[in-house]
Coordinates of C-alpha atoms and ligand atoms in Angstrom, one line a residue:
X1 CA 0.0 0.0 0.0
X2 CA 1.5 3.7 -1.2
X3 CA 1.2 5.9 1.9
X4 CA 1.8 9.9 0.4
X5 CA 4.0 12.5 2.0
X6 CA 0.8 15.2 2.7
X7 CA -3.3 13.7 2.7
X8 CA -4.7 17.4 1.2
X9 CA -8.3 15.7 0.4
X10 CA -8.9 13.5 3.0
X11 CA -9.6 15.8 6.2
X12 CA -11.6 18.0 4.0
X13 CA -14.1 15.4 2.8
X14 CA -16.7 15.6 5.4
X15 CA -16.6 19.5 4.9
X16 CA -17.6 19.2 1.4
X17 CA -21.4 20.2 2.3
X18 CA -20.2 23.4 4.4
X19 CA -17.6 23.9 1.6
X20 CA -20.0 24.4 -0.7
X21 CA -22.4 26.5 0.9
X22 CA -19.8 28.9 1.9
X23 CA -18.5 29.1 -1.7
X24 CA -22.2 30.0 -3.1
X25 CA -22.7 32.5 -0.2
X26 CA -19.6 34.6 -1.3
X27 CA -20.8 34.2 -5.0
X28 CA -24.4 35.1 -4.2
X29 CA -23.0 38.3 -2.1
X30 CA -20.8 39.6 -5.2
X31 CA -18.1 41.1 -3.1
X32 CA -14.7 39.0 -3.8
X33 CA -12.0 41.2 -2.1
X34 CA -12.2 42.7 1.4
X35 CA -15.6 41.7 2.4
X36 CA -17.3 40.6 4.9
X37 CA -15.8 37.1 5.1
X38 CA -12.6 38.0 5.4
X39 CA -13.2 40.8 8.4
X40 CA -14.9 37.7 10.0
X41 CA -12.3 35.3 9.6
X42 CA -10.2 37.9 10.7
X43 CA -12.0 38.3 14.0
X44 CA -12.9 34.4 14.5
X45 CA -9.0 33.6 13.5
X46 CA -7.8 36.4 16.4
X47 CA -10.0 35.0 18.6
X48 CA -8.5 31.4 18.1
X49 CA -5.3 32.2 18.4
X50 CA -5.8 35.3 21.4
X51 CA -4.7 38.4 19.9
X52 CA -6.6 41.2 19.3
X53 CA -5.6 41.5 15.6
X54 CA -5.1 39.6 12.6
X55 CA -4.5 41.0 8.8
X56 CA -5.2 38.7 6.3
X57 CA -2.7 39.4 2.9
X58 CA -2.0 37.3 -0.2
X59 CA -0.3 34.6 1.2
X60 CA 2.6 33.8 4.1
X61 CA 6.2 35.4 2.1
X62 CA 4.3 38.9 1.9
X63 CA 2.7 38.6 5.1
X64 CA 7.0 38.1 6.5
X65 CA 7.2 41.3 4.6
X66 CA 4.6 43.6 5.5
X67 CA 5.1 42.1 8.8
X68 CA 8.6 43.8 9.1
X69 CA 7.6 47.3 7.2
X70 CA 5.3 47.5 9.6
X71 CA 7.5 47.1 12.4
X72 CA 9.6 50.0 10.8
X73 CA 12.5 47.7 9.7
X74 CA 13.9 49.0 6.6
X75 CA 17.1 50.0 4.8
X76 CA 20.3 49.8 7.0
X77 CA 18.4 47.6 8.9
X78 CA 19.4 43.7 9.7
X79 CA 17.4 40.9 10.6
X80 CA 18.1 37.9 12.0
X81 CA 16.5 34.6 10.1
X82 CA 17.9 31.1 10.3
X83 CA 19.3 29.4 7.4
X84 CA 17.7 26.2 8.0
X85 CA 13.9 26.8 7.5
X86 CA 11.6 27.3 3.8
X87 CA 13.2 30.1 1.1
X88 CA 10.5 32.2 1.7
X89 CA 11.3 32.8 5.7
X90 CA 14.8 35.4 4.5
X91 CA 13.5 36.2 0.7
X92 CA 10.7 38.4 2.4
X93 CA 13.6 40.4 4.1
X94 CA 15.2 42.3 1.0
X95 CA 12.0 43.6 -0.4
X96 CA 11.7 46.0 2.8
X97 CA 15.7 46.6 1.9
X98 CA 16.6 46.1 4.6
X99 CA 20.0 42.5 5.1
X100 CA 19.3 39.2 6.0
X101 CA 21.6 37.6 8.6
X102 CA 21.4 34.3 8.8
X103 CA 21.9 32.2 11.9
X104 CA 22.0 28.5 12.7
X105 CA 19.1 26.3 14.5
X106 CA 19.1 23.4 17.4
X107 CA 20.3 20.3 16.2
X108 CA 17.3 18.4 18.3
X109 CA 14.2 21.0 17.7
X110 CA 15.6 22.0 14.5
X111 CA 14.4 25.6 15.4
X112 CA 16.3 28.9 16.7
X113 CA 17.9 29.3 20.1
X114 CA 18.5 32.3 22.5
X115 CA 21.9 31.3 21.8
X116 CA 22.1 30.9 17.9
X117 CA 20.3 34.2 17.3
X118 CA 22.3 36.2 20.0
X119 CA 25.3 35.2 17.6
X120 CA 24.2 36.9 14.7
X121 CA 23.1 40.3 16.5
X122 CA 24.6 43.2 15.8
X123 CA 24.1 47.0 16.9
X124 CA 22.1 47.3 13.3
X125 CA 20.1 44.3 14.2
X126 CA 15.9 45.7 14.1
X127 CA 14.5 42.2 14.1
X128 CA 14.3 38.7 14.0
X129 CA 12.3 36.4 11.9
X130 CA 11.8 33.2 14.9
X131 CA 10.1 30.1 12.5
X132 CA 8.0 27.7 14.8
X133 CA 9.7 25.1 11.8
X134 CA 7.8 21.5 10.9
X135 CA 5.1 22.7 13.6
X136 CA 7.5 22.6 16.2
X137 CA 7.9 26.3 17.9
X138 CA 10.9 27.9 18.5
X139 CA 11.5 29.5 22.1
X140 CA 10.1 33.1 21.3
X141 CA 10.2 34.0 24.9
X142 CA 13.5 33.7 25.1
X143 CA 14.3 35.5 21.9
X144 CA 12.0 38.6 23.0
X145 CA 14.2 38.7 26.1
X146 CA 17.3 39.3 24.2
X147 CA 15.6 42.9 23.4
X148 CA 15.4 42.4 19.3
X149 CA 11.4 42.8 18.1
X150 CA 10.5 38.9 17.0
X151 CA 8.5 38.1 14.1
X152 CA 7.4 34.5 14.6
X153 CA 7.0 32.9 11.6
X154 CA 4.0 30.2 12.4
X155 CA 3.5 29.4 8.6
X156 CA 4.0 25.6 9.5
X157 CA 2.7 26.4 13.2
X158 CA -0.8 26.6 13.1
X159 CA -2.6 24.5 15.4
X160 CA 0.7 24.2 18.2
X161 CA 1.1 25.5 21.2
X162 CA 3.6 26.9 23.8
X163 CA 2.3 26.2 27.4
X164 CA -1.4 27.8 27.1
X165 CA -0.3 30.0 24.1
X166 CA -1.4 29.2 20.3
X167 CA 1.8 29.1 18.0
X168 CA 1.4 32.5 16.5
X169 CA 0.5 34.6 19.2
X170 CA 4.2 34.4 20.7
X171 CA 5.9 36.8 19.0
X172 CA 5.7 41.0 18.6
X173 CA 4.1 39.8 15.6
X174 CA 3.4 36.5 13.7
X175 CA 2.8 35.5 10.4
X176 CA 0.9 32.5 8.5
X177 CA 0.7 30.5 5.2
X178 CA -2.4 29.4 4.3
X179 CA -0.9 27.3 0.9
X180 CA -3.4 24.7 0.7
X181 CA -0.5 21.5 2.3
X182 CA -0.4 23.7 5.5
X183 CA -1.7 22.8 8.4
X184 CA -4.6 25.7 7.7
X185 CA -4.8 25.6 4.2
X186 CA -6.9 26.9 1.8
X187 CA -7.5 26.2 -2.0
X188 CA -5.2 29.0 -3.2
X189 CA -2.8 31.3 -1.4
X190 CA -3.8 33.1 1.0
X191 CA -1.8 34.3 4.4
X192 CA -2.1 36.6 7.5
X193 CA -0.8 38.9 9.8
X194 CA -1.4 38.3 14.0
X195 CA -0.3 40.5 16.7
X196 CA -1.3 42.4 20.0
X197 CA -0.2 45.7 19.0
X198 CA -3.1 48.4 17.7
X199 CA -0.6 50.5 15.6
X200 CA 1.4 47.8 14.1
X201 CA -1.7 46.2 13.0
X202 CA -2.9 49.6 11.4
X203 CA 0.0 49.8 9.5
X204 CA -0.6 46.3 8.0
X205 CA -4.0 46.8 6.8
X206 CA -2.6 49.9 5.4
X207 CA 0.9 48.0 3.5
X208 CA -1.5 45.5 2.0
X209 CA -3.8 48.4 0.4
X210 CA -1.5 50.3 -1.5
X211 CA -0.3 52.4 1.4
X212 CA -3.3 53.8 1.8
X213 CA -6.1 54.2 4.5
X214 CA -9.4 55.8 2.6
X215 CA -8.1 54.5 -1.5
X216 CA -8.3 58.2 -3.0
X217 CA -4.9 59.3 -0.7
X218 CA -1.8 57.6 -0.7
X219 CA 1.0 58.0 2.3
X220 CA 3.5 55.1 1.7
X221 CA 4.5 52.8 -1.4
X222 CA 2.6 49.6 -0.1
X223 CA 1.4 46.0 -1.5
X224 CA -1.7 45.0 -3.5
X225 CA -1.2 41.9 -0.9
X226 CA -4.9 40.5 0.3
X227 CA -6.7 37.2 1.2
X228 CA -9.4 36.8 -1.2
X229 CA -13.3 36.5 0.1
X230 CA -13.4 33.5 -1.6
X231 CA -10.4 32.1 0.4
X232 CA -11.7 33.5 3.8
X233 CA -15.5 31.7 3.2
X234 CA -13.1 28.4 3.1
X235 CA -11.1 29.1 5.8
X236 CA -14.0 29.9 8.5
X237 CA -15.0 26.7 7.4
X238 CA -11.8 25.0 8.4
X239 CA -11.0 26.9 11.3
X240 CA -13.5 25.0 13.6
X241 CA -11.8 21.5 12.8
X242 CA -7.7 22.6 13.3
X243 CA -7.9 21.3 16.6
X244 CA -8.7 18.3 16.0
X245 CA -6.7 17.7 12.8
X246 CA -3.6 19.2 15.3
X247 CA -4.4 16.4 17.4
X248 CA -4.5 14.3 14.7
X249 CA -1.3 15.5 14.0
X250 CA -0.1 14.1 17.5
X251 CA -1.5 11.0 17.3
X252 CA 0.4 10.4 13.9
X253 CA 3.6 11.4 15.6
X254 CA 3.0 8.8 18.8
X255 CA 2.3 6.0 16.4
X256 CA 5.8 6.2 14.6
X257 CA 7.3 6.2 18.0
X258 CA 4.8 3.4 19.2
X259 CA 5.5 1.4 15.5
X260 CA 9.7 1.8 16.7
X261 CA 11.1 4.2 13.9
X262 CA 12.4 6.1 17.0
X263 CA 15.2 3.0 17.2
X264 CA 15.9 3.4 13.1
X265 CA 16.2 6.9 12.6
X266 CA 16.2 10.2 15.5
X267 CA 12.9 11.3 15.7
X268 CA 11.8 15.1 16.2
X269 CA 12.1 16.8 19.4
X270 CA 9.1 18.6 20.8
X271 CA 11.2 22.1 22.1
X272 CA 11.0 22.9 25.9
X273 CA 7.0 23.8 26.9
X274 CA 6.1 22.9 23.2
X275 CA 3.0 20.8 21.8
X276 CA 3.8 21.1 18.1
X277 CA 1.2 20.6 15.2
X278 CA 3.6 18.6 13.3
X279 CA 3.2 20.2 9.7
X280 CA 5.8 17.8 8.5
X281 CA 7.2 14.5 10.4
X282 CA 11.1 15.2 10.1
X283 CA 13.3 12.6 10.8
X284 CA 17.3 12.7 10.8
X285 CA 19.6 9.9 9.5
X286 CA 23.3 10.0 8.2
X287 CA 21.5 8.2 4.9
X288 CA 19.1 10.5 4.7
X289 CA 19.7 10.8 1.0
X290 CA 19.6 7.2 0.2
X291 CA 16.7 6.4 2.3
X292 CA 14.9 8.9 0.5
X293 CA 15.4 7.3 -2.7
X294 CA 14.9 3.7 -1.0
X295 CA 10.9 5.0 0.1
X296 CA 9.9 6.7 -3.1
X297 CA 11.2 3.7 -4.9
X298 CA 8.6 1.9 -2.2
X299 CA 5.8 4.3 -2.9
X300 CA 6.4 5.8 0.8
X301 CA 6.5 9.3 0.3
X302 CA 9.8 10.6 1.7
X303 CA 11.6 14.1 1.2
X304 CA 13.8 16.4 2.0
X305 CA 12.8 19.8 2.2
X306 CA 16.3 21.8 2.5
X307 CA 19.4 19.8 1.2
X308 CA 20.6 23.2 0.4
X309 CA 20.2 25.5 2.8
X310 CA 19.4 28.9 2.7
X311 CA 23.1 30.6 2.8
X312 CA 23.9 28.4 -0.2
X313 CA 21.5 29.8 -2.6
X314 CA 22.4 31.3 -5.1
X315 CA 19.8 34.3 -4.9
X316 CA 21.1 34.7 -1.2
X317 CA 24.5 34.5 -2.0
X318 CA 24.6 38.7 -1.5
X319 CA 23.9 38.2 1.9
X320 CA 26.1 34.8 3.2
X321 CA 29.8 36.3 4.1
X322 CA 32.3 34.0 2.8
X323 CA 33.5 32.0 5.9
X324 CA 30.1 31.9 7.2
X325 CA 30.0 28.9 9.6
X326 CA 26.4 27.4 10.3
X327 CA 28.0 23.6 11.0
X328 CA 24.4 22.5 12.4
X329 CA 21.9 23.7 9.4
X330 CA 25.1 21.8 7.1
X331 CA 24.2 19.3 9.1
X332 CA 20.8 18.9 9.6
X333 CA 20.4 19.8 5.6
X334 CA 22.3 16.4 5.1
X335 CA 20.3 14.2 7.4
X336 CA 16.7 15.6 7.5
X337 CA 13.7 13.6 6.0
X338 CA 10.6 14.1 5.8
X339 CA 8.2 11.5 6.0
X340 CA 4.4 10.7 5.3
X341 CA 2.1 12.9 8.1
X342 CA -1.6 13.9 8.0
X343 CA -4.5 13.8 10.5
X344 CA -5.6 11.4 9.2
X345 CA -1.9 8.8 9.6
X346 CA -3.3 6.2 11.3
X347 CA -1.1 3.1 13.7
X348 CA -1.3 0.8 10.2
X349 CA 0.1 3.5 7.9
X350 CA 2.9 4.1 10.6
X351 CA 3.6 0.5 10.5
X352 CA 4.1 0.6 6.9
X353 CA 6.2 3.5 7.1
X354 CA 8.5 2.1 9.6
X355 CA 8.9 -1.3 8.1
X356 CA 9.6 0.4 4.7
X357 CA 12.2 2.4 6.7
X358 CA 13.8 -1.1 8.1
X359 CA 13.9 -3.0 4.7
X360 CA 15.7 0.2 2.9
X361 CA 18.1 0.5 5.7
X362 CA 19.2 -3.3 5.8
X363 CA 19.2 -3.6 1.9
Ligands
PLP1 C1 5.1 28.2 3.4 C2 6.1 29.1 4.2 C3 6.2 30.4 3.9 C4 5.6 31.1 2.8 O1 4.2 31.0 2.6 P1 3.5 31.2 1.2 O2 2.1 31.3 1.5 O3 3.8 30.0 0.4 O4 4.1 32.5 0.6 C5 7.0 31.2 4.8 N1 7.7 30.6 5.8 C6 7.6 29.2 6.0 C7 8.4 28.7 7.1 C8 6.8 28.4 5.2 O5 6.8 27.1 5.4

């Protein structure tokens, strides 16, 4: 039996009804962009997470960007990003002109440290972009301690938590992906904005309106950058059920451990306080490479994400001094592998995985 990497139809099925209804309604009401369904999913998405704003935008890269404009980062500015995470987490940094820096992550929780991000400060440091990466979230406490604004990057976070707090709601600001394989994900692109604080959320909802606040007067160069009423009537539909598919989440992650992967590869680390919505169930092993190849050829989806990490791209190459030592993204960008995760994953489909994993490593 194939099991894939990502199960996009399957939680959605038993929506289909509500799905449907919601997509007439917005056709029926004739307004498709900043509507009424996207100020309510706004207001019900705030209220999930508990902040007292969220923005929605055109999907999670601008959201990283507006994110920072708003927080006044700009040119001469740095800010702070790890090299081990999705292209999309430092790309969104040059467009405000202001330099990525990149730092390394946790070999365990594969996410940034008080430690790796102090490294990297410097007196032009004006932010950091903290990503909550695979679902796990990174310790944004200790980052805002260090004095640097934190813009946590919950694109693969939604659904987790730290202690009592939503994944999201941690940093100065946060941002989200709603790209249809994410743990919230709609049928498009579609992304937002959360945070606590009145003025940066103002200057948000004005960055993704063309700088402006009334459309006839223009203060700033902004972004034509906004979630679609179409994509919000989806998303209040899903909403209700992330809990659950979070769970879901869990429960896929304790049956790998309960099926004994954990004594054929190192299996992800939870970070201190964390209950993570695994967005992808990342694995480490010296093959990594070669198992990879071993499941596909097994129809086990397997992948991984960032064999080259970020200060070895070639569009980032401007910004990644030459000498630049990140030893445990090399790492990890060696050994990480992704393997099959949904709500859905149930104790049979983690067996399957886990004896596929045991035939390619003895063959
Ligand atoms: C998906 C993702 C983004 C970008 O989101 P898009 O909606 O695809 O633009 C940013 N950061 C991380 C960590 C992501 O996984």
């Amino acid at each position: 039996m194939a099991v894939p990497l990502f199960d996009t139809t399957g939680p959605v099925a038993p929506l289909r009804a509500a799905l449907d209804a919601a997509i007439a309604r917005v056709l029926d009401g004739g307004v498709y962009v900043l509507g009424p369904e996207v100020a309510a999913f706004e207001a019900e998405f705030a209220a999930y997470l508990g902040v007292r704003h969220v923005v929605g935008v055109a999907n999670g890269t601008d959201a990283i960007t507006l994110a920072l404009q708003a927080l006044g980062v700009g040119p001469g500015d740095e800010v702070v990003v790890p090299a081990f995470t999705f292209y999309a987490s430092a790309e969104a940094i040059p467009p405000t002109g202001a330099t990525p820096v990149f730092c390394d992550v946790d070999p365990e929780t594969m996410c940034v440290t008080a430690e790796t991000v102090r490294a990297a400060l410097t007196p032009r440091t004006r932010a950091v972009v903290a990503v909550d990466l695979f679902g796990n979230v990174a310790p944004i406490p200790e980052l805002r301690a260090l004095g640097v604004p934190v813009v946590e990057d919950a694109a693969q976070a939604a659904g987790a938590r730290l202690g009592a707090r939503a994944a999201g709601s941690l940093g100065d600001v946060a941002t989200f992906s709603f790209f249809p394989s994410k743990n919230l994900g709609c049928f498009g692109d579609g992304g937002a904005i959360a945070t606590d604080d009145d003025a940066l959320a103002e200057a948000a909802r004005v960055l993704r309106f063309h700088g402006s606040r009334d459309k006839v007067t223009y203060e700033r160069i902004g972004w034509n950058s906004r979630l679609d009423e179409l994509q919000a009537a989806i998303l209040r539909v899903l909403l209700p059920s992330l809990e659950a598919w979070s769970e879901g989440r869990r429960a896929a992650a304790a049956h790998y451990a309960e099926a004994g992967l954990g004594s054929l590869a190192s299996l992800p680390v939870p970070s201190g306080g964390a209950l993570p919505a695994w967005h992808l169930y990342v694995v480490r092993h010296a093959r990594a490479v070669a198992l990879e190849a071993a499941l596909n050829a097994a129809a086990v989806g397997a992948r991984g994400y960032y064999r080259t990490p970020l200060h070895r791209q070639a569009a980032l190459a401007p910004w990644a001094p030459a000498g630049l030592s990140l030893p445990v993204t090399d790492e990890l960008a060696r050994t990480h592998l992704a393997l099959p995760i949904s709500p859905l994953l149930d104790r049979a489909a983690a067996d399957e995985v886990t004896a596929a994993v045991r035939a390619a490593l003895a063959a």
